[in-house]
PDB file of C-alpha atoms in Angstrom:
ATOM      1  CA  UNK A   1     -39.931  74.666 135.174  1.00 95.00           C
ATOM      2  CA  UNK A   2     -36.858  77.080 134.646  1.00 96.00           C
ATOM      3  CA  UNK A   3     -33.856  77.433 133.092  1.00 96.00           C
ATOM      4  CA  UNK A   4     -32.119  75.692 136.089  1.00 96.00           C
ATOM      5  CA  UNK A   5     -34.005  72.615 135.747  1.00 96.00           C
ATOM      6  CA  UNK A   6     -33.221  72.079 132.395  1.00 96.00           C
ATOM      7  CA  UNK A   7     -29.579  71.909 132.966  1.00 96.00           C
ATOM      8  CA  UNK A   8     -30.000  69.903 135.858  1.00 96.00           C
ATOM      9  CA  UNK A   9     -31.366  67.731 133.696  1.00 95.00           C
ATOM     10  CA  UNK A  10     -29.116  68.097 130.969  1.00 95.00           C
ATOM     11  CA  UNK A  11     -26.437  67.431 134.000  1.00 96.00           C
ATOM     12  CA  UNK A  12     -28.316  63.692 134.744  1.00 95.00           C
ATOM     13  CA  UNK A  13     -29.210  62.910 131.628  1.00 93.00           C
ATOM     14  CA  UNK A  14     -26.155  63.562 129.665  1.00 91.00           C
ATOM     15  CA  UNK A  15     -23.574  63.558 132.224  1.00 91.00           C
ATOM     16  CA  UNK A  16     -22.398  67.202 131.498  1.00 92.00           C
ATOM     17  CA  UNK A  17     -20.540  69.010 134.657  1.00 94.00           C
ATOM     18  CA  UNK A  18     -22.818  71.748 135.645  1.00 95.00           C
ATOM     19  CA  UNK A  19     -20.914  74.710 134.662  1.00 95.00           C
ATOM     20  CA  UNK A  20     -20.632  73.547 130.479  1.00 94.00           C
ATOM     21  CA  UNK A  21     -24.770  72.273 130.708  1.00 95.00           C
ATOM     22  CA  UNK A  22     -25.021  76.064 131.718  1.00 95.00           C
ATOM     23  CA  UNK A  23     -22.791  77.140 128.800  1.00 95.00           C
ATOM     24  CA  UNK A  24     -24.896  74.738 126.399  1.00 95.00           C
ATOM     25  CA  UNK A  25     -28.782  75.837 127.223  1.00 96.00           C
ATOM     26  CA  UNK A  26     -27.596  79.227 127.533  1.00 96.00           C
ATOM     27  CA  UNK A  27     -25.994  79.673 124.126  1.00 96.00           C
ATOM     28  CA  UNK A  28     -28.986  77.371 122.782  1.00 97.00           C
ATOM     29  CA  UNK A  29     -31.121  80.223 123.539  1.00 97.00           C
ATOM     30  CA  UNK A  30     -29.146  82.695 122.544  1.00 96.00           C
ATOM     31  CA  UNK A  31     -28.860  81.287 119.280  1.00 96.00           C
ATOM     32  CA  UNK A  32     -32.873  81.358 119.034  1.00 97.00           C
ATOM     33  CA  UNK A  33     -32.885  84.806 119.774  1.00 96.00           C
ATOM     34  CA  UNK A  34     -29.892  85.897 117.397  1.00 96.00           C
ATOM     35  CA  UNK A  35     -31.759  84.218 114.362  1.00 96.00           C
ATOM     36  CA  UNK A  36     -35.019  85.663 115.333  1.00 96.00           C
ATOM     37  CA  UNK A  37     -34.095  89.042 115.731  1.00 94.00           C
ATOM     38  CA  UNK A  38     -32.386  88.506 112.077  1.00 94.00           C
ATOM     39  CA  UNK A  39     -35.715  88.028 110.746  1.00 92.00           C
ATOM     40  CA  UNK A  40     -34.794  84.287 109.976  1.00 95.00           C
ATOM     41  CA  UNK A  41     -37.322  81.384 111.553  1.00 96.00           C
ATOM     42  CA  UNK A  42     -36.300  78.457 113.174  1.00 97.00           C
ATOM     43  CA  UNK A  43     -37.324  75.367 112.989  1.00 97.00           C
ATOM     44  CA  UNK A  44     -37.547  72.135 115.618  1.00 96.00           C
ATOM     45  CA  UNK A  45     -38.395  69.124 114.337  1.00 92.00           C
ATOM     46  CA  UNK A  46     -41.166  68.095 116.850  1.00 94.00           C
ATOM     47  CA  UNK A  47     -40.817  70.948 118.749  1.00 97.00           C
ATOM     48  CA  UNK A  48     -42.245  73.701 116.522  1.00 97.00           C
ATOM     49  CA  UNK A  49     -41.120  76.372 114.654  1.00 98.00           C
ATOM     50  CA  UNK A  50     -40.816  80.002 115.851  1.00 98.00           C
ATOM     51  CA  UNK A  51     -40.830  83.223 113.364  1.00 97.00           C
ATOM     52  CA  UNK A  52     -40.937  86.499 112.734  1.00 95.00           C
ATOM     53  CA  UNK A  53     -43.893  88.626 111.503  1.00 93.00           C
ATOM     54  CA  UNK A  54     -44.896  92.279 110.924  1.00 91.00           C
ATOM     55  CA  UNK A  55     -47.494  93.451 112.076  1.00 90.00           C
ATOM     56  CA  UNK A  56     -48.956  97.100 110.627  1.00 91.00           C
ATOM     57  CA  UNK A  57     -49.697  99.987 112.737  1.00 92.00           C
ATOM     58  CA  UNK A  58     -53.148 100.164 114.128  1.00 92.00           C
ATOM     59  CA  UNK A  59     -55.509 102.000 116.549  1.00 92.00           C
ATOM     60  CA  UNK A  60     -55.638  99.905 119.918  1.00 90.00           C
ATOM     61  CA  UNK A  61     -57.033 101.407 123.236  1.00 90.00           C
ATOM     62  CA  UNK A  62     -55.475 101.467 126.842  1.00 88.00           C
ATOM     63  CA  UNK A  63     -57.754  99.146 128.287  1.00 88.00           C
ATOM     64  CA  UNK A  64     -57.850 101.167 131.454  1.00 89.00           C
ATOM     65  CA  UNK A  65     -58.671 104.318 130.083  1.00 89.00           C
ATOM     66  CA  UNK A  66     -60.376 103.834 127.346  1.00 86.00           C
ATOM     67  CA  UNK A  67     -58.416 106.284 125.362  1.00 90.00           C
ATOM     68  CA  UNK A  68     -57.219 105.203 121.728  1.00 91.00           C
ATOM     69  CA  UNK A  69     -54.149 104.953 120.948  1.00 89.00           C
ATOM     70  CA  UNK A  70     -51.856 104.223 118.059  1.00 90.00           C
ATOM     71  CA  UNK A  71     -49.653 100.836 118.053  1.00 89.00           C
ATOM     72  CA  UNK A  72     -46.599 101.351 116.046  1.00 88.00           C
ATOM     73  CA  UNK A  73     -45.560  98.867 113.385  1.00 91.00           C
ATOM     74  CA  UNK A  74     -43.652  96.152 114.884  1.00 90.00           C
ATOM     75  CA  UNK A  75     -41.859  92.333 114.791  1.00 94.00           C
ATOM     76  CA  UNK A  76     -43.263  89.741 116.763  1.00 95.00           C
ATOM     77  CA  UNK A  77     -41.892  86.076 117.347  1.00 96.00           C
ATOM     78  CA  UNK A  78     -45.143  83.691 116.858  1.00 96.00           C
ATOM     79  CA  UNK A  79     -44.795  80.024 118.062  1.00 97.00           C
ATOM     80  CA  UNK A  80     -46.055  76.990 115.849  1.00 97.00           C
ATOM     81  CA  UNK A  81     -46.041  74.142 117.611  1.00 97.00           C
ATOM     82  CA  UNK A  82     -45.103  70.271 116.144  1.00 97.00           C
ATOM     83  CA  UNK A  83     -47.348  67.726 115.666  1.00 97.00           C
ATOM     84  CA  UNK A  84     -45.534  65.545 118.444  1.00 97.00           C
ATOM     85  CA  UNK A  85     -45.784  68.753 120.672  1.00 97.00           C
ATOM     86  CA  UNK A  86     -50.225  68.893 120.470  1.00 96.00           C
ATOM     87  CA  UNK A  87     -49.936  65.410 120.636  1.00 96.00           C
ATOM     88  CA  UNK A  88     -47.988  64.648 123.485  1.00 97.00           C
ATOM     89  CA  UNK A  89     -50.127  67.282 125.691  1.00 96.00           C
ATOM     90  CA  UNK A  90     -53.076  65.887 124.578  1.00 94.00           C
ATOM     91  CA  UNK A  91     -52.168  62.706 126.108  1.00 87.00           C
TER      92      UNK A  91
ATOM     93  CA  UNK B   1     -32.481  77.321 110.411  1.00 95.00           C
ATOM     94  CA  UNK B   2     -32.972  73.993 111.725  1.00 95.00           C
ATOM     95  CA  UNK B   3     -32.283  71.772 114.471  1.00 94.00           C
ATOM     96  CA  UNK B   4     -28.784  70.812 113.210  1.00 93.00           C
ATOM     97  CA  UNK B   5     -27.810  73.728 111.631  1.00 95.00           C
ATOM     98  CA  UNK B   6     -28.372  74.939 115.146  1.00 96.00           C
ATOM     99  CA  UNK B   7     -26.431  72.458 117.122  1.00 96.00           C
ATOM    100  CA  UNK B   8     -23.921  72.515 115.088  1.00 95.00           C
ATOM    101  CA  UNK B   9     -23.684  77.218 115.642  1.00 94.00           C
ATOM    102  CA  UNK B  10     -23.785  75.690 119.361  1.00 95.00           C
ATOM    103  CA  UNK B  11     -20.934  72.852 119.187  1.00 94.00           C
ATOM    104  CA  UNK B  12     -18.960  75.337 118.245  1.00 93.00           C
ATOM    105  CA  UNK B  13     -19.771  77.909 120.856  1.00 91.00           C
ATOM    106  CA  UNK B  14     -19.255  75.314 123.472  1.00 91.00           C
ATOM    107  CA  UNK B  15     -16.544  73.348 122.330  1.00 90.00           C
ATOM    108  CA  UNK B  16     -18.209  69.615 122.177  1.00 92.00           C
ATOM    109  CA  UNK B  17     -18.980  67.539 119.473  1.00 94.00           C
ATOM    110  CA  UNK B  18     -21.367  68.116 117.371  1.00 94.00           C
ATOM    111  CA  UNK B  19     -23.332  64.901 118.424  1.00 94.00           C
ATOM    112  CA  UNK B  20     -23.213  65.597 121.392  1.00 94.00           C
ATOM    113  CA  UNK B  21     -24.398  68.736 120.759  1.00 95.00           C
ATOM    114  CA  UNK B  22     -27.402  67.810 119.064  1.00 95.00           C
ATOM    115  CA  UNK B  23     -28.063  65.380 121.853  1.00 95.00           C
ATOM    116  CA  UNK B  24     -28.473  68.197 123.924  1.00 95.00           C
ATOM    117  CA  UNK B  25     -30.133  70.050 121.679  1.00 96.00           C
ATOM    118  CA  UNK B  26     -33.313  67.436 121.492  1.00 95.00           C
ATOM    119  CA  UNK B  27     -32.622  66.947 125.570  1.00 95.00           C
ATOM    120  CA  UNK B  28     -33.809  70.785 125.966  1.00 96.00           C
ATOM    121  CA  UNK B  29     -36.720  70.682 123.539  1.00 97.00           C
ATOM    122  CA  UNK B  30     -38.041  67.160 124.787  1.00 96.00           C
ATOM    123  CA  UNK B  31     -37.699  68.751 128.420  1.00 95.00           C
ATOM    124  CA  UNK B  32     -39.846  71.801 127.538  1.00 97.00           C
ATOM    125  CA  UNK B  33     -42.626  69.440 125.809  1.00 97.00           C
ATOM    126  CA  UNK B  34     -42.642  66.846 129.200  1.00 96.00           C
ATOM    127  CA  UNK B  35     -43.156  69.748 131.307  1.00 96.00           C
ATOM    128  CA  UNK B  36     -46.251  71.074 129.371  1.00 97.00           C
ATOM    129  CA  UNK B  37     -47.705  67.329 129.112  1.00 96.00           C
ATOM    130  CA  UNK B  38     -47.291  67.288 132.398  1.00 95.00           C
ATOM    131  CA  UNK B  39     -49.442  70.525 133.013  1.00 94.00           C
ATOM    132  CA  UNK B  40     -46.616  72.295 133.894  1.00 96.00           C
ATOM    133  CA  UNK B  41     -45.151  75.672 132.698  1.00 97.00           C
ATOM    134  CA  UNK B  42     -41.591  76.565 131.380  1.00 97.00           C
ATOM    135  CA  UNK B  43     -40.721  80.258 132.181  1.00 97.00           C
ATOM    136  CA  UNK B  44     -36.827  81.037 130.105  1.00 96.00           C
ATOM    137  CA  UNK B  45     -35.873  84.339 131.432  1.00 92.00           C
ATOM    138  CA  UNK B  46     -34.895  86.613 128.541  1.00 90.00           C
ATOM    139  CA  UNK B  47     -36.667  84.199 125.833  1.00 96.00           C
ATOM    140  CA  UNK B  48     -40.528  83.573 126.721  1.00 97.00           C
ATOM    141  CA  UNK B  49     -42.619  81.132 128.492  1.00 98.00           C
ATOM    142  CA  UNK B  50     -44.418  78.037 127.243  1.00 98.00           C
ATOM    143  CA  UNK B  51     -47.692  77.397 129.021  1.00 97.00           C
ATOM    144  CA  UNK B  52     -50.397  75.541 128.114  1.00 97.00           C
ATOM    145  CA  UNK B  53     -53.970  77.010 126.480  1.00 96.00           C
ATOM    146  CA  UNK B  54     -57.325  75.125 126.876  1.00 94.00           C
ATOM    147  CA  UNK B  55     -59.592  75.212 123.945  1.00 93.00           C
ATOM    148  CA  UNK B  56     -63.273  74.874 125.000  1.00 93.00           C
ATOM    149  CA  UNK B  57     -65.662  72.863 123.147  1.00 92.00           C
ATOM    150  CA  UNK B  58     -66.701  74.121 119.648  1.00 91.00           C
ATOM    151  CA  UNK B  59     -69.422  73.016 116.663  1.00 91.00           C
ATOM    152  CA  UNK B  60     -67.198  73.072 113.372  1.00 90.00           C
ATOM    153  CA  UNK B  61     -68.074  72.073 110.128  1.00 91.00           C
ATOM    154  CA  UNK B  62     -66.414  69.211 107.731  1.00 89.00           C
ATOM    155  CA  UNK B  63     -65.915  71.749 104.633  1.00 89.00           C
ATOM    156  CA  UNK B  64     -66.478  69.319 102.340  1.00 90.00           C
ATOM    157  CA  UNK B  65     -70.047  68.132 103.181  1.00 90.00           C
ATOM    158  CA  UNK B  66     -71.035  71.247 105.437  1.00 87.00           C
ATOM    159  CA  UNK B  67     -71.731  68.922 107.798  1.00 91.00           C
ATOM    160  CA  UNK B  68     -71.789  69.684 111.678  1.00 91.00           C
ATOM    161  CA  UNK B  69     -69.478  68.273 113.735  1.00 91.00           C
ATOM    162  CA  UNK B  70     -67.981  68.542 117.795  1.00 91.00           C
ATOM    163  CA  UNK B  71     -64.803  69.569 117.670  1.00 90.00           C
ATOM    164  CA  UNK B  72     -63.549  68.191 121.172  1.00 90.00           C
ATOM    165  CA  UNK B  73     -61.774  70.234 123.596  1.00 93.00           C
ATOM    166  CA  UNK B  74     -58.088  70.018 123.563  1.00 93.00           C
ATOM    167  CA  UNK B  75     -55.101  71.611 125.021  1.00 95.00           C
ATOM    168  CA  UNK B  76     -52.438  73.607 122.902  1.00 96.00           C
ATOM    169  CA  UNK B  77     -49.289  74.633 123.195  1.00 97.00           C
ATOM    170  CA  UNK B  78     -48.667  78.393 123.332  1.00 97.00           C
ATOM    171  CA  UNK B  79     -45.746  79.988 123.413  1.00 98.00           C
ATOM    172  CA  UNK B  80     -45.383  84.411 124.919  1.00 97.00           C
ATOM    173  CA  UNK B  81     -41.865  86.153 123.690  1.00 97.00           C
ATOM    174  CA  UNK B  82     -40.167  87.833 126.765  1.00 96.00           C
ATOM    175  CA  UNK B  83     -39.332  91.558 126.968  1.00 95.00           C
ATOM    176  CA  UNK B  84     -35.708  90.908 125.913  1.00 95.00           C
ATOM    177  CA  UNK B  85     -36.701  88.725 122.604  1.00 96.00           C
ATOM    178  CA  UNK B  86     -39.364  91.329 121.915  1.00 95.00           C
ATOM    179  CA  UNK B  87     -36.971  93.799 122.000  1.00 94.00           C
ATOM    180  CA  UNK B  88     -34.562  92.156 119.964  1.00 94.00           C
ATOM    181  CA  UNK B  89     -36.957  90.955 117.132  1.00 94.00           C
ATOM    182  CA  UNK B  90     -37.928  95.248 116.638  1.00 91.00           C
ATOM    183  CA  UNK B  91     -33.508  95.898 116.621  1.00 79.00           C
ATOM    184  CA  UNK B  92     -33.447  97.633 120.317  1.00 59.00           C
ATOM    185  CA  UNK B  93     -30.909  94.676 121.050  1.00 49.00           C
ATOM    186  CA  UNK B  94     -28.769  95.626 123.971  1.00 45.00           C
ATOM    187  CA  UNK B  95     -31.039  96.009 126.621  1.00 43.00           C
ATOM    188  CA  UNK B  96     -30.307  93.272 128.748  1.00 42.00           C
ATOM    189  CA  UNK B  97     -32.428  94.466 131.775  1.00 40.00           C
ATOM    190  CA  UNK B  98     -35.498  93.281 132.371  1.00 40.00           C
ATOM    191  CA  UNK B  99     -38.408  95.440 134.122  1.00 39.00           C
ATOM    192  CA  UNK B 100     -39.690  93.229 136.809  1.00 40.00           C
ATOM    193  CA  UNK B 101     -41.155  89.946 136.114  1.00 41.00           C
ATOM    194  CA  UNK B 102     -43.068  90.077 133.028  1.00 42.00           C
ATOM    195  CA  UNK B 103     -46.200  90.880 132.598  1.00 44.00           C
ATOM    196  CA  UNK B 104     -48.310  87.670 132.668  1.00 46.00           C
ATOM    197  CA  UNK B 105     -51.914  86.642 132.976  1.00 47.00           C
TER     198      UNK B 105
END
C-alpha cells in the first residue's frame, strides 16, 4: 500500500474530491515529521506512538569491509506500536 | 502531541472542520493497521514504511515464579524512518531529494 491508496480511500470513504484527500494525508504527514524533527513525540491512540531518541557515538563496522568505523551521535524516530495495532495483526 | 491536537494543526492547514478532520485523521491510521493485518506493507515516501516482523518461538520465564513458559510466535508491527525523516530528526531539513528507493531488506 502507498500513499495513493490511502487517499483513494480517504476519497470513498469520506467523500473528499481527490485533490483536498491529497492536501489532507499529505499535510498529515508532514505534521508527523515537523513534530519529530522538533524533538517532540507523537502520539496515536491505537495506532502507536513515534519519538525521538539519541543515540551516542559508537564504533560500528562496514559490514563489507570489515573495517571499523565510527557512527556519529545521532536522532532516530523509534515506532511503538498500540495495543489495538499487535492485536489486530495478530488476528 | 496527540491525535487531536494533530487534526486540529491539520484542519487548519486544509481548511475543513475540525471533525472532519479528525475523521480523516483515524481513516489514515486505521488504513495503515488493515493493510499490515492483512500481511500487507505500507511504503509513505518521505516518512517510512510499516511492515510487518515475525517473532519466532521463544522459552520465557513468568518473573514471578521463575517458571518456564512458551512464549508463542506472533507478528509485530515495525515501523523504518525514511531518508527524508531521518534527515530531518538530525536538523539537515531541506533536502527534499531522495537517493533512489531506500535501502530495504
Amino acid at each position: 500500500m502507498t500513499k495513493l491508496d490511502i487517499i483513494n480511500r480517504v476519497v470513498e470513504k469520506a467523500g473528499l474530491p481527490k485533490p483536498q484527500a491529497e492536501e489532507a494525508v499529505e499535510s498529515i504527514i508532514e505534521k508527523i515529521k515537523e513534530t519529530l524533527s522538533k524533538g517532540e513525540n507523537v502520539v496515536l491512540r491505537r495506532f502507536g506512538s513515534f519519538s525521538v531518541r539519541g543515540k551516542n557515538t559508537r564504533i560500528g563496522r562496514n559490514p563489507k569491509t570489515g573495517e571499523e568505523a565510527e557512527i556519529s551521535a545521532r536522532s532516530v524516530v523509534r515506532f511503538k506500536s498500540g495495543k489495538y495495532f499487535k492485536d489486530a495483526v495478530n488476528k | 502531541m496527540t491525535k487531536s491536537e494533530l487534526a486540529e494543526q491539520v484542519s487548519t492547514k486544509i481548511n475543513l472542520p475540525k471533525k472532519e478532520t479528525e475523521h480523516i485523521v483515524s481513516m489514515v491510521f486505521e488504513s495503515i493497521i488493515g493493510a499490515l493485518s492483512h500481511g500487507d506493507k505500507v511504503e509513505l515516501r518521505g516518512f517510512g514504511s510499516f511492515r510487518i516482523r515475525h517473532r519466532a518461538l521463544r522459552e520465557g520465564r513468568n518473573p514471578k515464579t521463575g517458571e518456564k513458559v512458551k512464549v508463542p510466535p506472533k507478528k509485530v508491527p515495525f515501523f523504518r524512518a525514511g531518508k527524508e525523516l531521518k534527515e530531518m530528526v538530525n536538523n539537515k531539513a531541506g533536502s527534499q531529494k531522495t537517493a533512489g528507493s531506500s535501502q530495504h531488506p
